[in-house]
Amino acid sequence: MTPEEARTTVREALRQVAPDAEVDGLPPDTSLRDTLELDSLDFEALIVQLSERSGRRIDEDDYPQLTTVGSCVDYLVSRGG
């Protein structure tokens, strides 16, 4: 997966989880949970969306690597998702 494909995947997943949020303008280093006010269920739904859209399993041990748009993109690119 290219970085642009990963960014698109992250934005689409965020739109599913937080449909009222403006996800296109989020800086890459902004905390998703704080900025979008995601609770633990919302964050879990984001992980499920990312997993389904990338076709890759995301283990709970990897959740700390998925805190910002940039870190989600990096994770997906590094995993070949």
PDB file of C-alpha atoms in Angstrom, residues 23 37 40 46 52 55 59 69-70 78:
ATOM      1  CA  VAL A  23     -11.162  14.342   8.719  1.00  0.00           C
ATOM      2  CA  GLU A  37     -13.243  12.568  20.978  1.00  0.00           C
ATOM      3  CA  SER A  40     -12.688   3.110  23.473  1.00  0.00           C
ATOM      4  CA  LEU A  46     -11.616   2.440  13.807  1.00  0.00           C
ATOM      5  CA  GLU A  52     -11.109  -4.648   6.964  1.00  0.00           C
ATOM      6  CA  GLY A  55      -7.054  -6.754   4.549  1.00  0.00           C
ATOM      7  CA  ASP A  59      -3.297  -6.965  16.918  1.00  0.00           C
ATOM      8  CA  VAL A  69      -3.360   9.912  11.073  1.00  0.00           C
ATOM      9  CA  GLY A  70       0.368   9.834  10.345  1.00  0.00           C
ATOM     10  CA  SER A  78       4.913  -0.781   6.775  1.00  0.00           C
TER      11      SER A  78
END
